[in-house]
Tab-separated table of N, CA and C and ligand atoms in Angstrom:
chain	number	residue	atom	x	y	z
A	1	MET	N	86.423	90.057	102.605
A	1	MET	CA	86.181	91.196	100.770
A	1	MET	C	86.130	92.299	101.699
A	2	THR	N	86.841	93.173	101.479
A	2	THR	CA	87.336	94.613	101.725
A	2	THR	C	86.378	95.415	100.941
A	3	ASP	N	85.741	96.410	102.130
A	3	ASP	CA	84.997	97.366	100.977
A	3	ASP	C	85.699	98.235	100.605
A	4	PRO	N	85.810	98.292	99.066
A	4	PRO	CA	86.186	98.965	98.025
A	4	PRO	C	86.208	100.279	98.165
A	5	LYS	N	85.595	100.641	99.140
A	5	LYS	CA	85.225	102.561	99.654
A	5	LYS	C	86.114	102.593	100.572
A	6	GLN	N	86.398	102.094	101.733
A	6	GLN	CA	87.274	101.804	102.994
A	6	GLN	C	88.712	102.488	102.505
A	7	PRO	N	89.084	103.890	103.016
A	7	PRO	CA	90.112	104.374	102.815
A	7	PRO	C	91.363	103.756	103.417
A	8	LEU	N	92.645	103.230	102.921
A	8	LEU	CA	93.295	102.429	103.638
A	8	LEU	C	94.767	103.299	104.056
A	9	VAL	N	95.298	104.334	103.174
A	9	VAL	CA	95.700	105.101	103.733
A	9	VAL	C	94.756	106.643	103.628
A	10	GLY	N	95.661	107.513	104.678
A	10	GLY	CA	95.355	108.329	105.221
A	10	GLY	C	96.437	109.725	104.551
A	11	VAL	N	96.127	110.342	103.599
A	11	VAL	CA	97.086	111.167	103.265
A	11	VAL	C	96.977	112.545	103.606
A	12	ILE	N	97.916	112.914	104.386
A	12	ILE	CA	97.419	114.361	105.478
A	12	ILE	C	98.932	115.237	105.121
A	13	MET	N	98.775	116.897	104.817
A	13	MET	CA	99.455	117.689	104.885
A	13	MET	C	99.510	119.066	105.256
A	14	GLY	N	100.350	119.502	105.559
A	14	GLY	CA	100.266	120.889	106.524
A	14	GLY	C	99.385	121.833	106.021
A	15	SER	N	99.609	121.938	104.766
A	15	SER	CA	98.841	123.544	104.003
A	15	SER	C	98.728	123.041	102.447
A	16	ARG	N	97.440	123.731	102.206
A	16	ARG	CA	96.959	123.496	101.038
A	16	ARG	C	98.185	123.686	99.466
A	17	SER	N	99.230	124.702	100.027
A	17	SER	CA	100.637	124.850	99.351
A	17	SER	C	101.270	123.318	99.572
A	18	ASP	N	100.689	122.387	100.055
A	18	ASP	CA	102.073	121.296	100.153
A	18	ASP	C	101.306	120.471	98.666
A	19	TRP	N	100.402	120.797	98.549
A	19	TRP	CA	99.095	119.743	97.514
A	19	TRP	C	100.247	119.646	96.350
A	20	GLN	N	100.525	120.524	95.889
A	20	GLN	CA	101.618	120.689	94.001
A	20	GLN	C	102.287	119.348	94.377
A	21	THR	N	102.612	119.566	95.589
A	21	THR	CA	103.906	118.004	95.778
A	21	THR	C	102.918	116.889	95.991
A	22	MET	N	102.230	117.190	97.164
A	22	MET	CA	101.142	115.888	97.222
A	22	MET	C	100.664	115.421	96.222
A	23	GLN	N	100.018	115.875	95.410
A	23	GLN	CA	99.091	115.487	94.095
A	23	GLN	C	99.762	114.185	93.710
A	24	HIS	N	101.274	114.073	93.745
A	24	HIS	CA	102.228	112.653	92.777
A	24	HIS	C	101.974	111.840	93.689
A	25	CYS	N	101.819	111.735	94.646
A	25	CYS	CA	101.359	111.167	96.009
A	25	CYS	C	99.863	110.722	95.682
A	26	ALA	N	98.872	111.586	95.443
A	26	ALA	CA	97.590	110.784	95.545
A	26	ALA	C	97.444	110.045	93.941
A	27	ALA	N	98.215	110.875	92.694
A	27	ALA	CA	98.439	109.937	91.865
A	27	ALA	C	98.896	108.968	91.627
A	28	THR	N	99.819	108.177	92.792
A	28	THR	CA	100.061	107.304	92.154
A	28	THR	C	99.463	106.507	93.290
A	29	LEU	N	98.804	106.603	94.064
A	29	LEU	CA	97.867	105.915	94.879
A	29	LEU	C	96.308	105.127	93.721
A	30	GLU	N	96.306	106.712	93.290
A	30	GLU	CA	95.028	105.958	92.469
A	30	GLU	C	95.608	105.313	91.211
A	31	GLU	N	96.982	105.296	91.100
A	31	GLU	CA	97.582	104.660	90.015
A	31	GLU	C	97.538	103.520	90.119
A	32	LEU	N	97.690	103.017	91.338
A	32	LEU	CA	98.049	101.415	92.088
A	32	LEU	C	96.270	101.372	92.467
A	33	GLN	N	95.660	101.879	93.134
A	33	GLN	CA	93.931	101.718	93.040
A	33	GLN	C	94.186	101.488	94.142
A	34	VAL	N	94.854	102.070	95.248
A	34	VAL	CA	94.963	102.147	96.768
A	34	VAL	C	93.716	103.061	97.398
A	35	ALA	N	92.783	102.693	98.068
A	35	ALA	CA	92.112	103.182	98.711
A	35	ALA	C	92.511	104.279	99.482
A	36	HIS	N	92.096	105.633	99.193
A	36	HIS	CA	92.995	106.709	100.492
A	36	HIS	C	91.583	107.830	100.510
A	37	GLU	N	92.602	108.640	101.598
A	37	GLU	CA	91.893	109.803	101.920
A	37	GLU	C	92.936	110.815	101.591
A	38	VAL	N	92.496	112.324	101.558
A	38	VAL	CA	93.149	113.361	101.903
A	38	VAL	C	92.631	114.336	102.414
A	39	ARG	N	93.771	115.006	103.052
A	39	ARG	CA	92.784	116.109	104.021
A	39	ARG	C	94.172	117.112	104.318
A	40	ILE	N	93.943	118.495	104.742
A	40	ILE	CA	95.107	119.199	105.116
A	40	ILE	C	94.745	119.343	106.850
A	41	VAL	N	95.771	118.724	107.635
A	41	VAL	CA	95.922	118.949	108.736
A	41	VAL	C	97.053	119.462	109.260
A	42	SER	N	96.974	120.902	110.141
A	42	SER	CA	98.250	121.591	109.964
A	42	SER	C	98.616	121.127	111.725
A	43	ALA	N	99.968	120.465	111.939
A	43	ALA	CA	100.025	121.071	113.523
A	43	ALA	C	99.987	122.318	114.294
A	44	HIS	N	100.565	123.034	113.909
A	44	HIS	CA	100.639	124.442	114.442
A	44	HIS	C	99.572	125.273	114.080
A	45	ARG	N	98.585	124.929	113.208
A	45	ARG	CA	97.232	125.600	112.968
A	45	ARG	C	96.019	125.276	113.291
A	46	THR	N	96.145	123.897	113.348
A	46	THR	CA	94.580	123.244	113.627
A	46	THR	C	95.018	121.792	114.613
A	47	PRO	N	96.383	121.699	115.485
A	47	PRO	CA	96.843	121.086	116.271
A	47	PRO	C	95.334	120.063	117.531
A	48	ASP	N	94.009	120.653	117.750
A	48	ASP	CA	93.347	119.622	117.969
A	48	ASP	C	92.760	118.542	116.846
A	49	TRP	N	92.471	119.377	115.614
A	49	TRP	CA	91.921	118.569	114.493
A	49	TRP	C	92.980	117.626	113.910
A	50	LEU	N	94.410	117.823	114.219
A	50	LEU	CA	95.233	116.796	114.104
A	50	LEU	C	95.222	115.574	115.339
A	51	MET	N	95.162	116.227	116.509
A	51	MET	CA	94.946	114.958	117.388
A	51	MET	C	94.050	113.901	117.190
A	52	ASP	N	92.157	115.014	116.527
A	52	ASP	CA	91.560	113.981	115.908
A	52	ASP	C	91.975	113.124	115.096
A	53	TYR	N	92.194	113.339	114.241
A	53	TYR	CA	92.737	112.900	112.898
A	53	TYR	C	93.262	111.488	113.395
A	54	ALA	N	94.443	111.834	113.472
A	54	ALA	CA	95.545	110.540	114.212
A	54	ALA	C	94.930	110.128	114.868
A	55	GLY	N	94.478	110.490	116.246
A	55	GLY	CA	93.846	109.429	117.414
A	55	GLY	C	92.619	108.697	116.768
A	56	SER	N	91.876	108.872	115.905
A	56	SER	CA	91.069	107.909	115.302
A	56	SER	C	91.195	107.507	113.910
A	57	ALA	N	92.185	107.266	113.738
A	57	ALA	CA	93.248	106.869	112.307
A	57	ALA	C	92.523	105.418	112.121
A	58	GLU	N	93.337	104.659	113.094
A	58	GLU	CA	93.327	102.634	113.084
A	58	GLU	C	91.680	102.664	113.564
A	59	SER	N	90.755	103.505	114.254
A	59	SER	CA	89.636	103.139	114.615
A	59	SER	C	88.842	103.292	113.202
A	60	ARG	N	88.781	104.136	112.582
A	60	ARG	CA	88.425	104.684	111.210
A	60	ARG	C	88.641	103.864	109.593
A	61	GLY	N	89.917	102.151	109.881
A	61	GLY	CA	90.058	101.876	109.036
A	61	GLY	C	91.072	101.684	108.352
A	62	LEU	N	91.848	103.200	108.366
A	62	LEU	CA	93.354	103.477	107.881
A	62	LEU	C	94.372	102.614	108.424
A	63	GLN	N	95.389	102.190	107.409
A	63	GLN	CA	96.052	101.059	108.006
A	63	GLN	C	97.593	101.675	107.617
A	64	VAL	N	97.979	103.002	107.089
A	64	VAL	CA	98.886	103.842	107.084
A	64	VAL	C	98.698	105.415	106.721
A	65	LEU	N	99.536	106.348	107.393
A	65	LEU	CA	99.411	107.367	107.367
A	65	LEU	C	100.611	108.207	106.360
A	66	ILE	N	100.396	108.788	105.783
A	66	ILE	CA	101.336	109.729	104.871
A	66	ILE	C	101.089	110.942	105.345
A	67	ALA	N	102.254	111.643	105.753
A	67	ALA	CA	102.238	112.985	106.147
A	67	ALA	C	103.213	114.183	105.814
A	68	ALA	N	102.796	114.959	104.954
A	68	ALA	CA	103.831	115.760	104.357
A	68	ALA	C	103.964	117.543	105.131
A	69	ALA	N	105.057	117.716	105.204
A	69	ALA	CA	104.879	118.948	105.803
A	69	ALA	C	106.332	119.621	105.408
A	70	GLY	N	106.323	121.030	105.670
A	70	GLY	CA	107.423	121.982	105.331
A	70	GLY	C	107.686	122.678	106.619
A	71	GLY	N	109.280	123.420	106.715
A	71	GLY	CA	109.413	124.025	107.918
A	71	GLY	C	110.251	123.243	109.076
A	72	ALA	N	109.570	123.749	109.539
A	72	ALA	CA	109.454	123.082	111.176
A	72	ALA	C	109.140	121.299	111.146
A	73	ALA	N	108.126	121.315	110.072
A	73	ALA	CA	107.318	119.856	109.869
A	73	ALA	C	107.521	118.947	111.436
A	74	HIS	N	106.748	119.355	112.027
A	74	HIS	CA	106.376	118.541	113.664
A	74	HIS	C	104.924	117.581	113.098
A	75	LEU	N	104.504	117.970	111.558
A	75	LEU	CA	103.203	117.039	111.492
A	75	LEU	C	103.242	115.672	111.708
A	76	PRO	N	104.267	114.671	110.655
A	76	PRO	CA	104.597	113.553	110.907
A	76	PRO	C	104.828	112.791	112.209
A	77	GLY	N	105.365	113.668	112.960
A	77	GLY	CA	105.906	113.144	114.514
A	77	GLY	C	104.875	113.450	115.460
A	78	MET	N	104.053	114.423	115.268
A	78	MET	CA	102.575	114.091	116.104
A	78	MET	C	101.649	113.339	116.018
A	79	ALA	N	101.670	113.170	114.494
A	79	ALA	CA	100.633	111.908	114.012
A	79	ALA	C	101.150	110.661	114.692
A	80	ALA	N	102.604	110.745	114.508
A	80	ALA	CA	102.990	109.447	114.988
A	80	ALA	C	102.781	109.191	116.768
A	81	SER	N	102.453	110.391	117.089
A	81	SER	CA	102.802	110.356	119.013
A	81	SER	C	101.144	109.628	119.123
A	82	LYS	N	99.744	109.676	118.301
A	82	LYS	CA	98.902	109.629	118.517
A	82	LYS	C	98.782	107.911	117.804
A	83	THR	N	98.990	107.448	117.484
A	83	THR	CA	98.511	106.237	116.838
A	83	THR	C	100.226	105.354	116.661
A	84	VAL	N	99.774	103.804	116.574
A	84	VAL	CA	100.542	103.039	116.322
A	84	VAL	C	100.322	102.438	114.772
A	85	LEU	N	99.831	103.141	114.096
A	85	LEU	CA	99.810	102.945	112.366
A	85	LEU	C	101.106	103.351	111.923
A	86	PRO	N	101.467	102.979	111.092
A	86	PRO	CA	102.848	103.244	110.565
A	86	PRO	C	102.775	104.641	109.389
A	87	VAL	N	103.696	105.322	109.700
A	87	VAL	CA	103.569	106.745	109.397
A	87	VAL	C	104.514	106.958	108.833
A	88	LEU	N	104.605	107.499	107.353
A	88	LEU	CA	105.641	108.116	106.560
A	88	LEU	C	105.667	109.308	106.340
A	89	GLY	N	106.799	110.058	106.900
A	89	GLY	CA	106.793	111.469	106.471
A	89	GLY	C	107.426	111.958	105.534
A	90	VAL	N	106.944	112.885	104.612
A	90	VAL	CA	107.515	113.586	103.203
A	90	VAL	C	107.388	115.076	103.647
A	91	PRO	N	109.259	115.372	103.473
A	91	PRO	CA	109.422	116.668	103.979
A	91	PRO	C	109.561	117.108	102.260
A	92	MET	N	108.202	118.933	102.514
A	92	MET	CA	108.534	119.399	101.579
A	92	MET	C	109.258	120.707	101.463
A	93	ASP	N	109.382	121.028	100.249
A	93	ASP	CA	110.654	122.101	100.341
A	93	ASP	C	109.639	123.468	99.807
A	94	ALA	N	109.841	124.124	101.083
A	94	ALA	CA	108.587	124.916	101.261
A	94	ALA	C	109.203	126.712	101.613
A	95	THR	N	110.371	126.617	102.094
A	95	THR	CA	111.380	127.376	102.697
A	95	THR	C	112.668	127.927	102.244
A	96	VAL	N	113.253	129.175	102.582
A	96	VAL	CA	114.326	129.314	101.801
A	96	VAL	C	115.829	128.192	101.847
A	97	MET	N	115.564	127.034	103.052
A	97	MET	CA	116.190	125.672	103.115
A	97	MET	C	115.709	125.076	102.594
A	98	HIS	N	115.422	124.653	101.361
A	98	HIS	CA	114.712	124.004	100.343
A	98	HIS	C	114.573	122.527	100.785
A	99	GLY	N	113.944	122.517	101.708
A	99	GLY	CA	113.305	121.078	102.343
A	99	GLY	C	114.480	120.647	103.538
A	100	MET	N	115.346	121.277	103.374
A	100	MET	CA	116.294	120.831	104.139
A	100	MET	C	116.096	120.768	106.202
A	101	ASP	N	115.206	121.754	106.306
A	101	ASP	CA	114.651	121.905	107.899
A	101	ASP	C	113.945	120.929	107.609
A	102	ALA	N	113.081	120.517	107.044
A	102	ALA	CA	111.892	119.363	106.958
A	102	ALA	C	112.149	118.025	107.146
A	103	LEU	N	113.322	118.066	106.458
A	103	LEU	CA	113.975	116.623	106.055
A	103	LEU	C	114.430	116.111	107.767
A	104	LEU	N	115.109	117.428	107.930
A	104	LEU	CA	116.339	116.558	109.612
A	104	LEU	C	114.697	117.082	110.730
A	105	SER	N	113.623	117.538	110.145
A	105	SER	CA	112.826	117.777	111.700
A	105	SER	C	112.143	116.482	111.363
A	106	ILE	N	111.693	115.937	110.426
A	106	ILE	CA	111.155	114.333	109.947
A	106	ILE	C	112.123	113.528	110.605
A	107	VAL	N	113.372	113.531	110.131
A	107	VAL	CA	114.120	111.792	110.039
A	107	VAL	C	114.807	111.834	111.528
A	108	GLN	N	114.661	113.052	112.205
A	108	GLN	CA	115.376	113.230	113.545
A	108	GLN	C	114.157	112.641	114.839
A	109	MET	N	113.452	111.949	114.629
A	109	MET	CA	112.433	111.313	115.821
A	109	MET	C	113.372	111.029	116.411
A	110	PRO	N	112.910	110.768	117.725
A	110	PRO	CA	113.874	110.471	118.759
A	110	PRO	C	113.204	108.899	119.261
A	111	GLY	N	114.117	108.206	119.481
A	111	GLY	CA	114.023	106.593	119.539
A	111	GLY	C	112.468	106.521	119.962
A	112	GLY	N	111.629	105.421	119.736
A	112	GLY	CA	110.437	105.235	120.249
A	112	GLY	C	109.228	105.474	119.865
A	113	VAL	N	109.193	106.485	118.857
A	113	VAL	CA	108.382	106.701	118.215
A	113	VAL	C	108.799	107.039	116.690
A	114	PRO	N	108.509	106.355	115.861
A	114	PRO	CA	109.135	106.078	114.650
A	114	PRO	C	108.297	106.959	113.536
A	115	VAL	N	108.843	107.550	112.577
A	115	VAL	CA	108.655	107.996	111.810
A	115	VAL	C	108.933	107.431	110.190
A	116	GLY	N	108.700	106.769	109.253
A	116	GLY	CA	109.815	106.473	108.064
A	116	GLY	C	109.634	107.980	107.337
A	117	THR	N	111.039	107.989	106.928
A	117	THR	CA	111.164	109.719	106.349
A	117	THR	C	111.558	109.226	104.955
A	118	LEU	N	110.815	109.963	103.901
A	118	LEU	CA	111.026	109.812	102.508
A	118	LEU	C	111.647	110.921	102.054
A	119	ALA	N	112.049	110.767	100.545
A	119	ALA	CA	112.975	112.060	100.104
A	119	ALA	C	112.120	113.731	99.920
A	120	VAL	N	113.029	114.654	99.844
A	120	VAL	CA	112.218	115.648	100.289
A	120	VAL	C	111.717	115.847	99.006
A	121	GLY	N	110.357	116.413	98.960
A	121	GLY	CA	109.353	116.666	97.668
A	121	GLY	C	109.100	115.623	96.620
A	122	LYS	N	108.791	115.931	95.332
A	122	LYS	CA	108.318	114.913	94.773
A	122	LYS	C	108.801	113.166	94.752
A	123	PRO	N	109.563	113.586	94.624
A	123	PRO	CA	109.888	111.744	94.897
A	123	PRO	C	109.730	111.020	96.099
A	124	GLY	N	109.798	111.764	97.296
A	124	GLY	CA	109.260	111.309	98.420
A	124	GLY	C	107.750	111.226	98.315
A	125	ALA	N	107.057	111.739	97.501
A	125	ALA	CA	105.539	112.216	97.513
A	125	ALA	C	105.227	110.490	96.927
A	126	ILE	N	106.214	110.344	95.529
A	126	ILE	CA	105.913	109.334	94.856
A	126	ILE	C	106.409	107.717	95.425
A	127	ASN	N	107.484	108.217	96.365
A	127	ASN	CA	107.784	106.883	97.051
A	127	ASN	C	107.157	106.502	98.139
A	128	ALA	N	106.051	107.821	98.885
A	128	ALA	CA	105.562	107.395	100.084
A	128	ALA	C	104.511	106.513	99.660
A	129	ALA	N	103.928	106.780	98.669
A	129	ALA	CA	102.927	106.121	97.891
A	129	ALA	C	103.248	104.391	97.635
A	130	LEU	N	104.332	104.528	96.880
A	130	LEU	CA	104.388	103.043	96.853
A	130	LEU	C	105.033	102.349	97.639
A	131	LEU	N	105.625	103.261	99.079
A	131	LEU	CA	105.689	102.160	100.072
A	131	LEU	C	104.694	101.923	100.828
A	132	ALA	N	103.583	102.612	101.008
A	132	ALA	CA	102.768	102.354	101.743
A	132	ALA	C	101.777	101.112	100.982
A	133	ALA	N	102.051	101.305	99.782
A	133	ALA	CA	101.439	100.002	99.014
A	133	ALA	C	102.101	98.839	99.257
A	134	ALA	N	103.340	99.024	99.097
A	134	ALA	CA	103.934	97.815	99.857
A	134	ALA	C	104.355	97.274	100.530
A	135	MET	N	103.312	98.034	102.211
A	135	MET	CA	102.869	98.005	103.695
A	135	MET	C	101.865	97.187	103.207
A	136	LEU	N	101.093	97.243	102.619
A	136	LEU	CA	99.530	96.941	102.558
A	136	LEU	C	99.715	95.645	101.647
A	137	GLY	N	100.668	95.237	101.059
A	137	GLY	CA	100.710	94.097	99.838
A	137	GLY	C	100.761	92.618	100.358
A	138	GLU	N	100.787	92.809	101.624
A	138	GLU	CA	100.692	91.129	102.213
A	138	GLU	C	99.096	90.875	102.669
A	139	ALA	N	98.344	92.000	102.774
A	139	ALA	CA	96.853	91.481	103.308
A	139	ALA	C	95.808	91.916	101.689
A	140	HIS	N	96.982	92.998	100.604
A	140	HIS	CA	96.318	92.685	99.177
A	140	HIS	C	96.891	92.627	98.594
A	141	PRO	N	96.825	91.223	98.092
A	141	PRO	CA	97.817	90.930	96.998
A	141	PRO	C	97.966	91.430	95.355
A	142	GLU	N	96.452	92.042	95.444
A	142	GLU	CA	96.514	92.840	93.955
A	142	GLU	C	97.408	94.066	93.872
A	143	LEU	N	97.911	94.792	95.242
A	143	LEU	CA	98.633	95.437	94.942
A	143	LEU	C	100.221	95.471	94.661
A	144	ARG	N	100.614	93.980	95.563
A	144	ARG	CA	101.817	93.678	95.526
A	144	ARG	C	102.126	93.257	93.954
A	145	GLU	N	101.355	93.026	93.357
A	145	GLU	CA	100.918	92.650	91.554
A	145	GLU	C	101.171	93.787	90.907
A	146	ALA	N	100.521	94.830	91.266
A	146	ALA	CA	100.719	96.017	90.713
A	146	ALA	C	101.794	96.900	90.850
A	147	LEU	N	102.231	96.442	92.125
A	147	LEU	CA	103.776	97.261	92.503
A	147	LEU	C	105.037	96.601	91.493
A	148	ARG	N	104.195	95.290	91.243
A	148	ARG	CA	105.707	94.452	90.486
A	148	ARG	C	105.464	94.848	88.886
A	149	ARG	N	103.888	95.225	88.568
A	149	ARG	CA	103.843	95.255	86.876
A	149	ARG	C	104.771	97.093	86.773
A	150	ARG	N	104.477	97.815	87.940
A	150	ARG	CA	105.143	99.080	87.650
A	150	ARG	C	106.557	99.199	87.481
A	151	ARG	N	107.211	98.042	88.219
A	151	ARG	CA	108.774	97.884	88.357
A	151	ARG	C	108.851	97.725	87.045
A	152	GLN	N	108.406	96.566	86.737
A	152	GLN	CA	108.782	95.864	85.155
A	152	GLN	C	108.699	96.935	84.241
A	153	ALA	N	107.701	97.885	84.348
A	153	ALA	CA	107.346	98.780	83.477
A	153	ALA	C	108.416	99.716	83.211
A	154	MET	N	108.866	99.860	84.606
A	154	MET	CA	109.764	100.951	84.152
A	154	MET	C	111.472	100.353	83.787
A	155	THR	N	111.615	98.904	84.092
A	155	THR	CA	112.811	98.295	83.391
A	155	THR	C	112.369	98.782	82.102
A	156	ASP	N	111.218	97.801	81.543
A	156	ASP	CA	111.289	97.810	80.042
A	156	ASP	C	111.692	99.516	79.211
A	157	LYS	N	110.989	100.020	80.219
A	157	LYS	CA	111.136	101.679	79.774
A	157	LYS	C	112.819	102.072	79.210
A	158	VAL	N	113.580	101.473	80.350
A	158	VAL	CA	115.168	102.022	79.820
A	158	VAL	C	115.821	101.113	79.042
A	159	LEU	N	115.101	99.534	78.843
A	159	LEU	CA	115.876	98.666	77.778
A	159	LEU	C	115.262	98.807	76.787
A	160	ARG	N	114.157	99.643	76.454
A	160	ARG	CA	113.736	100.256	75.144
A	160	ARG	C	114.373	101.560	74.429
A	161	ASP	N	114.991	101.848	75.168
A	161	ASP	CA	115.527	103.297	75.585
A	161	ASP	C	117.022	103.164	75.843
A	162	ARG	N	118.130	102.872	75.214
A	162	ARG	CA	119.342	102.590	75.735
A	162	ARG	C	120.652	103.514	75.170
A	163	ASP	N	120.043	103.746	74.344
A	163	ASP	CA	120.847	104.811	73.226
A	163	ASP	C	120.484	106.302	73.318
A	164	PRO	N	120.937	107.243	74.129
A	164	PRO	CA	120.227	108.932	74.651
A	164	PRO	C	120.486	109.513	73.397
A	165	ARG	N	121.389	108.795	72.489
A	165	ARG	CA	121.355	109.764	71.229
A	165	ARG	C	120.503	109.640	69.997
A	166	LEU	N	119.437	108.748	70.297
A	166	LEU	CA	118.594	108.603	69.484
A	166	LEU	C	117.165	109.099	70.264
A	167	ASP	N	116.020	109.490	69.296
A	167	ASP	CA	114.869	110.065	69.871
A	167	ASP	C	114.309	108.864	70.906
A	168	PRO	N	113.495	108.994	72.092
A	168	PRO	CA	113.011	107.928	72.489
A	168	PRO	C	111.888	107.355	71.791
A	169	PRO	N	111.793	105.939	72.122
A	169	PRO	CA	110.516	105.678	71.201
A	169	PRO	C	109.356	105.681	71.728
A	170	ALA	N	108.475	105.530	70.723
A	170	ALA	CA	106.474	106.408	71.696
A	170	ALA	C	106.520	105.787	72.179
B	201	RP5	C1	104.209	124.158	106.918
B	201	RP5	O1	104.288	124.871	106.651
B	201	RP5	C2	103.179	123.332	105.408
B	201	RP5	O2	103.192	122.063	105.448
B	201	RP5	C3	103.918	123.853	104.405
B	201	RP5	O3	104.873	122.981	104.073
B	201	RP5	C4	104.565	125.024	105.043
B	201	RP5	C5	104.270	126.365	104.427
B	201	RP5	O4	102.820	126.660	104.932
B	201	RP5	P1	101.986	128.059	104.407
B	201	RP5	O5	102.661	129.041	104.833
B	201	RP5	O6	102.115	127.768	102.748
B	201	RP5	O7	100.585	127.496	104.383
B	201	RP5	O8	103.152	123.888	107.966
């Protein structure tokens, strides 16, 4: 039996300013009832804390890391350098480049240290949570069922509302 309080997913972000986007990641993990923790960990402002966090993640029982960063966006790659846990990177729209800088920075990891890169911004934040739950699904079948129900709810919603000329059903 897994300790229900033991976080399985660590959600980190480079700045409090990323929370406006990453709250959607946390909300999706909560919706799926995935035990998780959320921390601000900056690659360039708190490099030692980043090394401690990522270096101890596995021994603390975390199974997946989700790392969000904008701009030069070193956080996901540097976290991945300190752990063999899967790291999912979420590029933030934080600069005049609207996330393209962070996207390229996160996705272009040299071969050998992977970061699974999601879409820029809110869709990536949500999908990182869903992908983390999918990764945990083998060991936690209830999460796989929650994902199945969520997919079905999306399908049902569209099928109930197929004529865009009509008001959506309540
Ligand atoms: C990155 O720089 C953060 O991840 C954030 O997306 C961006 C801007 O940070 P702030 O200047 O708003 O703290 O490190």
